[in-house]
């Protein structure tokens, strides 16, 4: 079964899918006239400043604020892919992989913007009076009911992916760290994670968003703070590190020491694929929570949502990449900057932990260990909302409680079992979520452009005039 799933994943995550993802981001960037660049500061202002109380804001409808929506999405997105995924990209593709990770992240901002906008436009109110949105709704309500099979396919694989990549895989990673760093048994870790997960998810979206709003800034400060300290302490290596990133983005890395050497195409493939896993732009996951935002125009939440991709890829992933390059840990032979010989055989989170430990001593290893724990747990909680929205679409609200118990059980089981099969199935489910979502974005691009033009050409000016007249 594992061999079969791996063969399927080789096809699903092969060149055609990566071209579809990359091409969709590029197409939307062109259609939106580079909105993710020209409106980036405005988007951050919307995300991190309290909205003024105007007539329009009082009419805002939704369940949670823009900030809490962003934090909930980040809780699911800022995960171990930013720690382990970047390290894997570097060991497979060399420093140039970081450049291509930036490219897919910057283009992915347009993709995530589009996902959130459509989620807001086509969201519905459920029996509990809460909003539900996501690719399944904008497929069915935007493209038409004849495409409902595509919406069902997305929801089905989304519900399964939540149990795998968003849950079991994360609890397994946390369990490994707890065992290696603190010698705590996996059964105990699994039980604690299951109890904490249950306490949070049974509180619904309000409790989940509140927990995310509290934990995400703390864990981001912990990890980014440690990385920044290393980068500043080795400031003389910053320019050489960037030179390596740009040089090896377009030229092959020669084999040396413990590094096997890679061609440019491997740097592109590693950077693009790991970039997707780190920021989830194109998977449609952000749209599943964006529909709950309390706002008076879809574009506002769409702008806020795209800042998440910038934070995850351009900030967090870059920090990890720079630490690995500057300390030489991307290359078992020591790299071109540090000249320090390192042990071979490390990969993923273990490699990042070794780099932090080399620069900061034991405290560096603990920073990575606690980051893995916080990142992993926040991903479990955040991805639950994704799974619930998909499950709700398939079977309705009456079966949400059973799904919660299934999710809690998966949290425990993930901490105590080998997950090669779960990893393979989750990767397949992610690809099968991505394809329907990207098809929907391409078919609905005119709606995206129309809503965007309405907001910036009419809506802002109209409400600015209203506020000026009132004052």
XYZ file of C-alpha atoms in Angstrom, residues 26 56 142 144 210 251 298 417 423:
9
model
C 1.418 33.861 -11.994
C -19.982 50.056 7.241
C -19.846 30.178 -8.102
C -22.618 25.927 -10.716
C -8.872 32.822 20.936
C 23.576 27.604 -11.440
C -14.664 40.327 0.820
C 2.409 4.794 15.866
C 2.196 10.662 5.536
